[in-house]
Coordinates of N, CA, C and O in Angstrom, one line a residue:
P1 N -26.1 -37.0 3.2 CA -26.0 -35.8 2.4 C -24.8 -35.0 2.7 O -24.2 -35.0 3.8
L2 N -24.3 -34.2 1.7 CA -23.2 -33.3 1.9 C -23.5 -32.1 2.7 O -24.6 -31.6 2.6
V3 N -22.6 -31.8 3.6 CA -22.8 -30.6 4.4 C -21.8 -29.6 4.0 O -20.6 -29.9 4.0
V4 N -22.2 -28.4 3.6 CA -21.3 -27.4 3.1 C -21.2 -26.3 4.1 O -22.2 -25.8 4.7
D5 N -20.0 -25.9 4.5 CA -19.7 -24.8 5.4 C -20.4 -23.5 4.8 O -20.0 -23.1 3.7
P6 N -21.2 -22.9 5.6 CA -21.9 -21.7 5.0 C -20.9 -20.5 4.8 O -21.2 -19.6 4.1
H7 N -19.7 -20.6 5.3 CA -18.7 -19.6 5.1 C -17.8 -19.9 3.9 O -16.9 -19.1 3.6
H8 N -18.0 -21.1 3.4 CA -17.2 -21.5 2.3 C -17.5 -20.7 1.0 O -18.6 -20.4 0.7
Q9 N -16.5 -20.3 0.3 CA -16.7 -19.5 -0.9 C -17.2 -20.3 -2.1 O -16.9 -21.5 -2.2
A10 N -18.0 -19.7 -2.9 CA -18.5 -20.3 -4.1 C -17.4 -20.6 -5.1 O -16.5 -19.8 -5.2
A11 N -17.5 -21.8 -5.7 CA -16.4 -22.1 -6.7 C -17.0 -23.0 -7.8 O -17.9 -23.8 -7.6
L12 N -16.5 -22.8 -9.0 CA -16.8 -23.6 -10.1 C -15.5 -24.0 -10.8 O -14.7 -23.1 -11.1
R13 N -15.3 -25.3 -11.0 CA -14.0 -25.7 -11.5 C -14.2 -26.7 -12.7 O -15.2 -27.4 -12.7
V14 N -13.2 -26.8 -13.5 CA -13.3 -27.7 -14.7 C -12.3 -28.9 -14.3 O -11.1 -28.7 -14.3
E15 N -12.9 -30.0 -14.0 CA -12.1 -31.2 -13.5 C -11.2 -31.7 -14.7 O -11.6 -31.9 -15.8
G16 N -9.9 -31.9 -14.3 CA -9.0 -32.5 -15.2 C -8.4 -31.6 -16.3 O -7.5 -32.0 -17.0
A17 N -8.9 -30.4 -16.4 CA -8.4 -29.5 -17.4 C -7.2 -28.7 -16.8 O -7.2 -28.4 -15.7
V18 N -6.2 -28.5 -17.7 CA -5.0 -27.7 -17.2 C -4.9 -26.4 -18.0 O -5.4 -26.3 -19.1
G19 N -4.1 -25.5 -17.4 CA -3.9 -24.2 -18.1 C -4.6 -23.1 -17.3 O -5.4 -23.4 -16.5
N20 N -4.3 -21.9 -17.7 CA -4.9 -20.8 -17.1 C -5.3 -19.8 -18.2 O -4.4 -19.1 -18.6
P21 N -6.5 -19.8 -18.7 CA -7.6 -20.6 -18.2 C -7.5 -22.1 -18.7 O -6.7 -22.3 -19.6
P22 N -8.2 -23.0 -18.0 CA -8.1 -24.4 -18.4 C -8.5 -24.6 -19.8 O -9.5 -24.0 -20.3
V23 N -7.8 -25.5 -20.5 CA -8.1 -25.9 -21.9 C -9.1 -27.0 -21.9 O -8.9 -28.1 -21.2
V24 N -10.2 -26.9 -22.6 CA -11.2 -27.9 -22.8 C -11.3 -28.2 -24.3 O -11.4 -27.3 -25.1
W25 N -11.2 -29.5 -24.6 CA -11.2 -29.9 -26.0 C -12.6 -30.2 -26.5 O -13.3 -31.1 -25.9
S26 N -13.1 -29.5 -27.5 CA -14.4 -29.6 -28.0 C -14.6 -30.9 -28.8 O -15.7 -31.4 -29.0
T27 N -13.5 -31.5 -29.2 CA -13.5 -32.8 -29.9 C -13.1 -33.9 -29.0 O -12.8 -35.0 -29.4
G28 N -13.0 -33.7 -27.7 CA -12.7 -34.7 -26.7 C -14.0 -35.2 -26.1 O -15.1 -35.0 -26.6
G29 N -13.8 -35.9 -25.0 CA -15.0 -36.5 -24.3 C -15.6 -35.4 -23.4 O -15.2 -34.3 -23.3
P30 N -16.7 -35.8 -22.7 CA -17.4 -34.9 -21.8 C -16.4 -34.5 -20.7 O -15.5 -35.3 -20.3
T31 N -16.8 -33.4 -20.0 CA -15.9 -32.8 -19.0 C -16.8 -32.7 -17.7 O -18.0 -32.3 -17.8
H32 N -16.2 -32.9 -16.6 CA -17.0 -32.6 -15.3 C -16.8 -31.2 -14.9 O -15.6 -30.7 -14.8
F33 N -17.9 -30.5 -14.7 CA -17.9 -29.1 -14.2 C -18.4 -29.2 -12.8 O -19.6 -29.6 -12.6
C34 N -17.6 -29.0 -11.8 CA -18.0 -29.2 -10.4 C -18.1 -27.9 -9.7 O -17.3 -26.9 -9.9
F35 N -19.1 -27.8 -8.8 CA -19.4 -26.6 -8.1 C -19.5 -26.8 -6.6 O -19.9 -27.9 -6.2
T36 N -19.2 -25.8 -5.9 CA -19.4 -25.7 -4.4 C -20.0 -24.4 -4.1 O -19.5 -23.4 -4.5
L37 N -21.1 -24.4 -3.3 CA -21.7 -23.1 -2.9 C -21.9 -23.1 -1.4 O -22.1 -24.1 -0.8
P38 N -21.8 -21.9 -0.8 CA -22.2 -21.8 0.6 C -23.6 -22.2 0.7 O -24.4 -21.9 -0.2
S39 N -24.0 -22.9 1.8 CA -25.4 -23.3 1.9 C -26.4 -22.1 1.8 O -27.5 -22.3 1.4
T40 N -25.9 -21.0 2.3 CA -26.8 -19.8 2.3 C -27.0 -19.2 0.9 O -28.0 -18.5 0.6
D41 N -26.2 -19.6 -0.1 CA -26.3 -19.1 -1.5 C -26.9 -20.2 -2.4 O -27.1 -20.0 -3.6
N42 N -27.3 -21.3 -1.8 CA -27.8 -22.4 -2.6 C -29.3 -22.2 -2.9 O -30.1 -22.5 -2.1
V43 N -29.5 -21.7 -4.1 CA -30.9 -21.5 -4.6 C -31.2 -22.4 -5.8 O -30.3 -22.8 -6.5
N44 N -32.5 -22.7 -5.9 CA -32.8 -23.6 -7.0 C -34.0 -23.1 -7.7 O -34.9 -22.4 -7.1
P45 N -34.3 -23.5 -9.0 CA -33.3 -24.2 -9.8 C -32.1 -23.4 -10.2 O -32.2 -22.2 -10.3
K46 N -31.0 -24.0 -10.4 CA -29.8 -23.4 -10.9 C -29.3 -24.1 -12.2 O -29.6 -25.3 -12.3
H47 N -28.6 -23.4 -13.0 CA -28.2 -23.9 -14.3 C -26.7 -23.6 -14.6 O -26.2 -22.6 -14.1
L48 N -26.1 -24.5 -15.4 CA -24.8 -24.3 -15.9 C -24.9 -23.8 -17.3 O -25.4 -24.5 -18.2
V49 N -24.4 -22.5 -17.6 CA -24.6 -21.9 -18.9 C -23.2 -21.4 -19.4 O -22.4 -20.9 -18.7
L50 N -23.1 -21.5 -20.7 CA -21.8 -21.1 -21.4 C -22.1 -19.7 -22.0 O -23.0 -19.5 -22.8
Y51 N -21.2 -18.8 -21.8 CA -21.2 -17.4 -22.3 C -19.9 -17.1 -23.1 O -18.9 -17.7 -22.9
A52 N -20.0 -16.1 -23.9 CA -18.8 -15.5 -24.5 C -18.0 -15.0 -23.3 O -18.5 -14.7 -22.3
A53 N -16.6 -15.0 -23.4 CA -15.8 -14.7 -22.3 C -16.2 -13.4 -21.6 O -16.3 -12.3 -22.3
N54 N -16.5 -13.5 -20.3 CA -16.8 -12.3 -19.5 C -18.0 -11.5 -19.9 O -18.2 -10.4 -19.6
S55 N -18.9 -12.1 -20.7 CA -20.1 -11.4 -21.2 C -21.2 -11.7 -20.2 O -21.3 -12.8 -19.7
M56 N -22.1 -10.8 -20.0 CA -23.2 -11.0 -19.2 C -24.5 -11.4 -20.0 O -25.5 -11.8 -19.4
T57 N -24.4 -11.2 -21.3 CA -25.6 -11.3 -22.1 C -25.4 -12.3 -23.3 O -26.4 -12.9 -23.7
W58 N -24.3 -12.5 -23.8 CA -24.1 -13.3 -25.0 C -23.8 -14.8 -24.6 O -22.7 -15.2 -24.3
Y59 N -24.9 -15.6 -24.5 CA -24.7 -17.0 -24.1 C -25.0 -17.9 -25.3 O -25.6 -17.5 -26.3
Y60 N -24.5 -19.1 -25.2 CA -24.7 -20.2 -26.2 C -25.6 -21.2 -25.7 O -25.3 -22.0 -24.9
P61 N -26.9 -21.2 -26.2 CA -27.9 -22.1 -25.6 C -27.5 -23.6 -25.7 O -27.8 -24.4 -24.9
S62 N -26.7 -24.0 -26.8 CA -26.3 -25.4 -26.9 C -24.8 -25.5 -26.8 O -24.2 -26.4 -27.3
G63 N -24.2 -24.6 -26.1 CA -22.7 -24.6 -26.0 C -22.2 -25.7 -25.1 O -21.1 -26.2 -25.2
L64 N -23.0 -26.1 -24.1 CA -22.6 -27.2 -23.2 C -23.7 -28.2 -23.3 O -24.8 -28.1 -22.8
L65 N -23.4 -29.3 -24.0 CA -24.3 -30.4 -24.2 C -24.5 -31.2 -22.9 O -23.5 -31.6 -22.4
G66 N -25.7 -31.3 -22.4 CA -25.9 -32.0 -21.2 C -26.1 -31.0 -20.0 O -26.2 -31.3 -18.9
A67 N -26.1 -29.7 -20.4 CA -26.3 -28.6 -19.4 C -27.1 -27.5 -20.1 O -27.7 -27.7 -21.1
G68 N -27.1 -26.3 -19.5 CA -27.8 -25.2 -20.1 C -29.1 -24.9 -19.4 O -29.4 -25.4 -18.3
L69 N -29.8 -23.9 -20.0 CA -31.0 -23.4 -19.3 C -32.2 -24.4 -19.2 O -33.1 -24.2 -18.5
T70 N -32.1 -25.5 -20.0 CA -33.2 -26.5 -20.0 C -32.8 -27.7 -19.1 O -33.6 -28.7 -19.0
A71 N -31.6 -27.7 -18.5 CA -31.2 -28.8 -17.7 C -30.7 -28.3 -16.3 O -29.5 -28.1 -16.1
P72 N -31.6 -28.2 -15.3 CA -31.2 -27.8 -14.0 C -30.1 -28.7 -13.4 O -30.2 -29.9 -13.6
V73 N -29.2 -28.2 -12.6 CA -28.2 -29.0 -12.0 C -28.8 -29.5 -10.6 O -29.9 -29.1 -10.2
A74 N -28.0 -30.4 -10.0 CA -28.5 -30.9 -8.7 C -28.9 -29.8 -7.7 O -28.3 -28.8 -7.7
A75 N -29.9 -30.1 -6.9 CA -30.4 -29.1 -6.0 C -29.4 -28.9 -4.8 O -29.5 -27.9 -4.1
S76 N -28.5 -29.8 -4.6 CA -27.6 -29.7 -3.5 C -26.6 -28.5 -3.7 O -26.5 -27.9 -4.8
A77 N -25.9 -28.1 -2.6 CA -24.9 -27.0 -2.7 C -23.6 -27.4 -3.3 O -22.7 -26.6 -3.5
E78 N -23.4 -28.7 -3.6 CA -22.2 -29.2 -4.1 C -22.5 -30.3 -5.1 O -23.3 -31.1 -4.9
G79 N -21.8 -30.3 -6.2 CA -22.0 -31.4 -7.2 C -21.2 -31.2 -8.5 O -20.5 -30.2 -8.6
C80 N -21.4 -32.1 -9.4 CA -20.7 -32.0 -10.7 C -21.7 -32.3 -11.8 O -22.7 -33.0 -11.6
V81 N -21.5 -31.7 -12.9 CA -22.3 -31.9 -14.1 C -21.4 -32.4 -15.2 O -20.3 -31.8 -15.5
L82 N -21.7 -33.5 -15.8 CA -21.0 -34.0 -16.9 C -21.5 -33.4 -18.2 O -22.7 -33.7 -18.6
A83 N -20.7 -32.6 -18.9 CA -21.2 -31.9 -20.1 C -20.1 -31.9 -21.1 O -18.9 -32.0 -20.8
Q84 N -20.5 -31.8 -22.4 CA -19.7 -31.8 -23.5 C -19.7 -30.4 -24.1 O -20.7 -29.9 -24.4
V85 N -18.5 -29.8 -24.3 CA -18.4 -28.6 -25.0 C -18.7 -28.8 -26.4 O -18.2 -29.7 -27.1
S86 N -19.6 -28.1 -27.0 CA -20.1 -28.3 -28.4 C -18.9 -28.1 -29.4 O -18.2 -27.2 -29.3
A87 N -18.9 -29.1 -30.3 CA -17.9 -29.0 -31.4 C -18.1 -27.8 -32.3 O -17.3 -27.4 -33.1
G88 N -19.3 -27.3 -32.2 CA -19.7 -26.1 -33.1 C -19.1 -24.8 -32.6 O -19.2 -23.8 -33.3
L89 N -18.6 -24.8 -31.3 CA -18.0 -23.5 -30.8 C -16.7 -23.2 -31.5 O -15.9 -24.2 -31.9
R90 N -16.4 -22.0 -31.7 CA -15.1 -21.6 -32.4 C -14.0 -21.9 -31.4 O -14.1 -21.6 -30.2
S91 N -13.0 -22.6 -31.9 CA -11.8 -22.9 -31.0 C -10.9 -21.7 -31.0 O -11.0 -20.8 -31.8
G92 N -9.9 -21.8 -30.0 CA -8.9 -20.8 -29.9 C -9.5 -19.5 -29.2 O -9.0 -18.4 -29.3
R93 N -10.6 -19.7 -28.5 CA -11.3 -18.6 -27.8 C -11.6 -18.9 -26.4 O -11.7 -20.1 -26.0
E94 N -11.7 -17.9 -25.6 CA -12.0 -18.0 -24.2 C -13.6 -17.9 -24.0 O -14.2 -17.1 -24.7
Y95 N -14.1 -18.7 -23.1 CA -15.5 -18.7 -22.8 C -15.7 -18.6 -21.3 O -14.7 -19.0 -20.6
T96 N -16.8 -18.2 -20.8 CA -17.1 -18.2 -19.4 C -18.3 -19.2 -19.1 O -19.3 -19.2 -19.8
V97 N -18.1 -20.1 -18.2 CA -19.1 -21.0 -17.7 C -19.6 -20.4 -16.4 O -18.9 -20.1 -15.5
R98 N -21.0 -20.3 -16.3 CA -21.6 -19.7 -15.1 C -22.6 -20.7 -14.5 O -23.4 -21.3 -15.2
L99 N -22.5 -20.8 -13.2 CA -23.6 -21.5 -12.5 C -24.5 -20.4 -12.0 O -24.0 -19.4 -11.3
E100 N -25.7 -20.4 -12.5 CA -26.6 -19.3 -12.2 C -28.0 -19.7 -11.9 O -28.5 -20.7 -12.3
R101 N -28.7 -18.8 -11.2 CA -30.1 -18.8 -11.1 C -30.5 -17.4 -11.7 O -30.3 -16.4 -11.0
Y102 N -30.8 -17.4 -12.9 CA -30.9 -16.2 -13.7 C -31.8 -15.2 -12.9 O -32.8 -15.6 -12.4
P103 N -31.3 -14.0 -12.8 CA -30.1 -13.3 -13.3 C -28.9 -13.4 -12.4 O -27.9 -12.7 -12.7
T104 N -29.0 -14.1 -11.3 CA -27.9 -14.1 -10.3 C -26.8 -15.1 -10.7 O -27.1 -16.3 -10.9
V105 N -25.6 -14.7 -10.7 CA -24.4 -15.6 -11.0 C -24.0 -16.1 -9.6 O -23.6 -15.3 -8.8
L106 N -24.0 -17.4 -9.5 CA -23.6 -18.0 -8.2 C -22.1 -18.4 -8.2 O -21.5 -18.3 -7.1
A107 N -21.6 -18.7 -9.3 CA -20.1 -19.1 -9.4 C -19.8 -19.1 -10.9 O -20.7 -19.3 -11.8
S108 N -18.6 -18.8 -11.3 CA -18.2 -18.8 -12.7 C -16.7 -19.2 -12.8 O -15.9 -19.0 -11.9
T109 N -16.4 -19.6 -14.0 CA -15.0 -19.8 -14.3 C -14.8 -19.7 -15.8 O -15.8 -19.8 -16.6
N110 N -13.6 -19.3 -16.3 CA -13.3 -19.2 -17.7 C -12.7 -20.5 -18.2 O -12.0 -21.2 -17.4
L111 N -12.8 -20.8 -19.4 CA -12.1 -21.9 -20.1 C -11.7 -21.5 -21.5 O -12.2 -20.5 -22.0
W112 N -10.8 -22.2 -22.0 CA -10.3 -21.9 -23.4 C -10.6 -23.2 -24.2 O -10.3 -24.3 -23.8
V113 N -11.3 -23.0 -25.3 CA -11.7 -24.1 -26.1 C -10.7 -24.4 -27.2 O -10.3 -23.5 -28.0
A114 N -10.3 -25.7 -27.3 CA -9.4 -26.1 -28.4 C -10.0 -27.3 -29.1 O -11.0 -27.9 -28.7
K115 N -9.5 -27.5 -30.3 CA -10.1 -28.5 -31.2 C -9.0 -29.3 -31.9 O -8.0 -28.6 -32.3
A116 N -9.1 -30.6 -32.0 CA -8.2 -31.4 -32.8 C -8.9 -32.2 -33.8 O -10.0 -32.7 -33.5
R117 N -8.4 -32.2 -35.0 CA -9.1 -33.0 -36.1 C -8.1 -33.9 -36.8 O -7.0 -33.4 -37.1
V118 N -8.5 -35.1 -37.0 CA -7.6 -36.0 -37.8 C -8.5 -36.6 -38.9 O -9.7 -36.9 -38.6
R119 N -8.0 -36.7 -40.1 CA -8.9 -37.2 -41.2 C -8.0 -38.0 -42.2 O -6.8 -37.8 -42.3
I120 N -8.6 -38.9 -42.8 CA -7.9 -39.6 -43.9 C -8.2 -38.8 -45.2 O -9.3 -38.6 -45.6
A121 N -7.1 -38.2 -45.7 CA -7.1 -37.4 -46.9 C -7.2 -38.2 -48.2 O -7.8 -37.7 -49.1
A122 N -6.6 -39.3 -48.2 CA -6.6 -40.2 -49.4 C -6.2 -41.6 -49.0 O -5.6 -41.8 -47.9
Y123 N -6.6 -42.5 -49.8 CA -6.2 -43.9 -49.5 C -6.1 -44.6 -50.8 O -6.7 -44.3 -51.8
S124 N -5.3 -45.7 -50.8 CA -5.2 -46.6 -52.0 C -5.0 -48.0 -51.5 O -4.6 -48.2 -50.3
R125 N -5.4 -48.9 -52.3 CA -5.3 -50.3 -51.9 C -4.6 -51.1 -53.0 O -4.9 -50.9 -54.2
Y126 N -3.8 -52.0 -52.6 CA -3.1 -53.0 -53.5 C -3.0 -54.3 -52.8 O -2.4 -54.4 -51.7
L127 N -3.7 -55.3 -53.3 CA -3.8 -56.6 -52.8 C -4.3 -56.6 -51.3 O -5.3 -56.1 -51.0
D128 N -3.4 -56.9 -50.3 CA -3.8 -56.9 -48.9 C -3.2 -55.7 -48.2 O -3.1 -55.7 -46.9
T129 N -2.8 -54.7 -48.9 CA -2.2 -53.5 -48.3 C -3.1 -52.2 -48.5 O -3.5 -52.0 -49.7
I130 N -3.3 -51.5 -47.5 CA -4.0 -50.2 -47.6 C -3.0 -49.1 -47.3 O -2.3 -49.2 -46.3
K131 N -2.9 -48.1 -48.1 CA -2.0 -46.9 -47.9 C -2.9 -45.7 -47.6 O -3.8 -45.4 -48.4
L132 N -2.6 -45.1 -46.5 CA -3.4 -43.9 -46.1 C -2.6 -42.7 -46.1 O -1.4 -42.7 -45.8
R133 N -3.2 -41.6 -46.5 CA -2.6 -40.2 -46.3 C -3.5 -39.5 -45.2 O -4.6 -39.3 -45.5
V134 N -2.9 -39.3 -44.1 CA -3.6 -38.7 -42.9 C -3.2 -37.3 -42.8 O -2.0 -36.9 -42.9
K135 N -4.2 -36.4 -42.5 CA -4.0 -35.0 -42.2 C -4.6 -34.7 -40.8 O -5.5 -35.4 -40.4
W136 N -4.0 -33.7 -40.2 CA -4.5 -33.3 -38.8 C -4.3 -31.8 -38.7 O -3.6 -31.2 -39.3
A137 N -5.1 -31.3 -37.7 CA -5.0 -29.9 -37.4 C -5.4 -29.8 -35.9 O -6.2 -30.5 -35.4
V138 N -4.6 -28.9 -35.2 CA -4.9 -28.6 -33.8 C -4.9 -27.1 -33.7 O -4.2 -26.4 -34.3
T139 N -5.8 -26.6 -32.8 CA -6.0 -25.2 -32.6 C -4.6 -24.6 -32.2 O -3.9 -25.2 -31.3
P140 N -4.2 -23.6 -32.9 CA -2.9 -22.9 -32.6 C -2.9 -22.5 -31.1 O -3.9 -22.1 -30.5
G141 N -1.8 -22.8 -30.5 CA -1.7 -22.5 -29.0 C -2.0 -23.7 -28.2 O -1.7 -23.7 -27.0
A142 N -2.6 -24.7 -28.7 CA -3.0 -25.9 -28.0 C -2.1 -27.1 -28.3 O -2.0 -28.1 -27.6
A143 N -1.4 -27.0 -29.5 CA -0.6 -28.1 -29.9 C 0.7 -28.2 -29.0 O 1.2 -27.2 -28.5
S144 N 1.2 -29.4 -28.9 CA 2.5 -29.6 -28.2 C 3.3 -30.6 -28.9 O 2.9 -31.3 -29.8
V145 N 4.6 -30.6 -28.6 CA 5.6 -31.5 -29.2 C 5.3 -33.0 -28.8 O 5.8 -33.9 -29.4
H146 N 4.4 -33.2 -27.8 CA 4.1 -34.5 -27.4 C 2.8 -35.1 -28.1 O 2.4 -36.2 -27.8
D147 N 2.2 -34.3 -28.9 CA 1.0 -34.8 -29.6 C 1.3 -35.9 -30.5 O 2.3 -35.9 -31.3
V148 N 0.4 -36.9 -30.6 CA 0.6 -38.1 -31.3 C -0.7 -38.4 -32.1 O -1.8 -38.2 -31.6
V149 N -0.5 -38.9 -33.3 CA -1.6 -39.5 -34.1 C -1.4 -41.0 -34.1 O -0.3 -41.5 -34.3
K150 N -2.5 -41.7 -33.8 CA -2.4 -43.2 -33.8 C -3.4 -43.7 -34.8 O -4.5 -43.2 -34.9
V151 N -3.0 -44.8 -35.5 CA -3.9 -45.4 -36.5 C -4.2 -46.8 -35.8 O -3.3 -47.6 -35.5
L152 N -5.5 -47.1 -35.6 CA -5.9 -48.3 -35.0 C -6.6 -49.3 -36.0 O -7.2 -48.8 -37.0
D153 N -6.5 -50.5 -35.8 CA -7.2 -51.5 -36.7 C -8.6 -51.7 -36.1 O -9.0 -51.0 -35.1
G154 N -9.4 -52.5 -36.7 CA -10.8 -52.8 -36.3 C -10.9 -53.3 -34.9 O -12.0 -53.3 -34.4
H155 N -9.8 -53.9 -34.4 CA -9.9 -54.4 -33.0 C -9.4 -53.4 -32.0 O -9.3 -53.8 -30.8
G156 N -9.0 -52.2 -32.4 CA -8.5 -51.2 -31.5 C -7.0 -51.3 -31.2 O -6.5 -50.5 -30.4
A157 N -6.3 -52.2 -31.9 CA -4.8 -52.3 -31.8 C -4.1 -51.2 -32.6 O -4.6 -50.9 -33.7
V158 N -3.1 -50.6 -32.1 CA -2.3 -49.6 -32.8 C -1.5 -50.3 -33.9 O -0.7 -51.2 -33.6
V159 N -1.7 -49.8 -35.1 CA -0.9 -50.3 -36.3 C 0.1 -49.4 -36.7 O 1.1 -49.7 -37.4
D160 N 0.0 -48.1 -36.4 CA 1.0 -47.1 -36.7 C 0.8 -45.9 -35.8 O -0.4 -45.7 -35.3
W161 N 1.8 -45.1 -35.6 CA 1.7 -43.8 -34.8 C 2.9 -42.9 -35.2 O 3.9 -43.4 -35.7
W162 N 2.7 -41.7 -34.9 CA 3.8 -40.7 -35.1 C 3.5 -39.4 -34.3 O 2.4 -39.1 -34.0
F163 N 4.6 -38.7 -34.0 CA 4.5 -37.4 -33.4 C 4.0 -36.4 -34.4 O 4.6 -36.4 -35.5
T164 N 3.1 -35.5 -34.1 CA 2.6 -34.6 -35.1 C 3.6 -33.5 -35.4 O 3.6 -32.9 -36.5
A165 N 4.4 -33.2 -34.5 CA 5.4 -32.1 -34.6 C 6.4 -32.3 -35.7 O 6.9 -31.4 -36.4
C166 N 6.7 -33.6 -35.9 CA 7.8 -33.9 -36.9 C 7.4 -35.0 -37.9 O 8.2 -35.4 -38.8
S167 N 6.2 -35.6 -37.8 CA 5.7 -36.7 -38.5 C 6.7 -37.9 -38.4 O 7.1 -38.5 -39.4
C168 N 7.2 -38.0 -37.2 CA 8.3 -39.1 -37.0 C 8.0 -39.8 -35.7 O 7.1 -39.4 -34.9
K169 N 8.8 -40.8 -35.4 CA 8.6 -41.6 -34.2 C 9.6 -41.2 -33.1 O 9.7 -41.8 -32.0
Q170 N 10.5 -40.3 -33.4 CA 11.5 -39.7 -32.5 C 11.0 -38.4 -32.0 O 10.5 -37.6 -32.8
R171 N 11.1 -38.1 -30.7 CA 10.7 -36.7 -30.3 C 11.4 -35.6 -31.0 O 12.6 -35.7 -31.3
A172 N 10.7 -34.6 -31.4 CA 11.2 -33.5 -32.1 C 12.2 -32.7 -31.2 O 12.1 -32.7 -30.0

């Protein structure tokens, strides 16, 4: 079993996310939310809950898929929860994730939710050729000149790609 120093400060972090606050993609895969508590503060059951930024009362019951008030986290003082930020959350906003045993907040962190969407806007076919018109959108503030759209075939091989900043294959 893990042994946690009782003098260690409580912490909640978003693994693999960068930025301040860290950016979490609601259209990406699940994210690890990891916590560490002093053993003296480890009370159970405890839950990982998503709130409007810095709010004590406005929470989103289904904001973290795989977590929330109906899904207690591990009883230990240290662990990770694999959860998906709901695609239904408004992007371009800050939210607060709290590890809590209601009404006590054990640890918290803020995150910024971004969303990326790619869709086929139109297509046409002639003999053995398919022509696609692809559109994309990224939450303002989350886009970068390094963003790429890739078109894959049925076997997962890349058949075309381009940088979104210039719709070209040369860096903008």
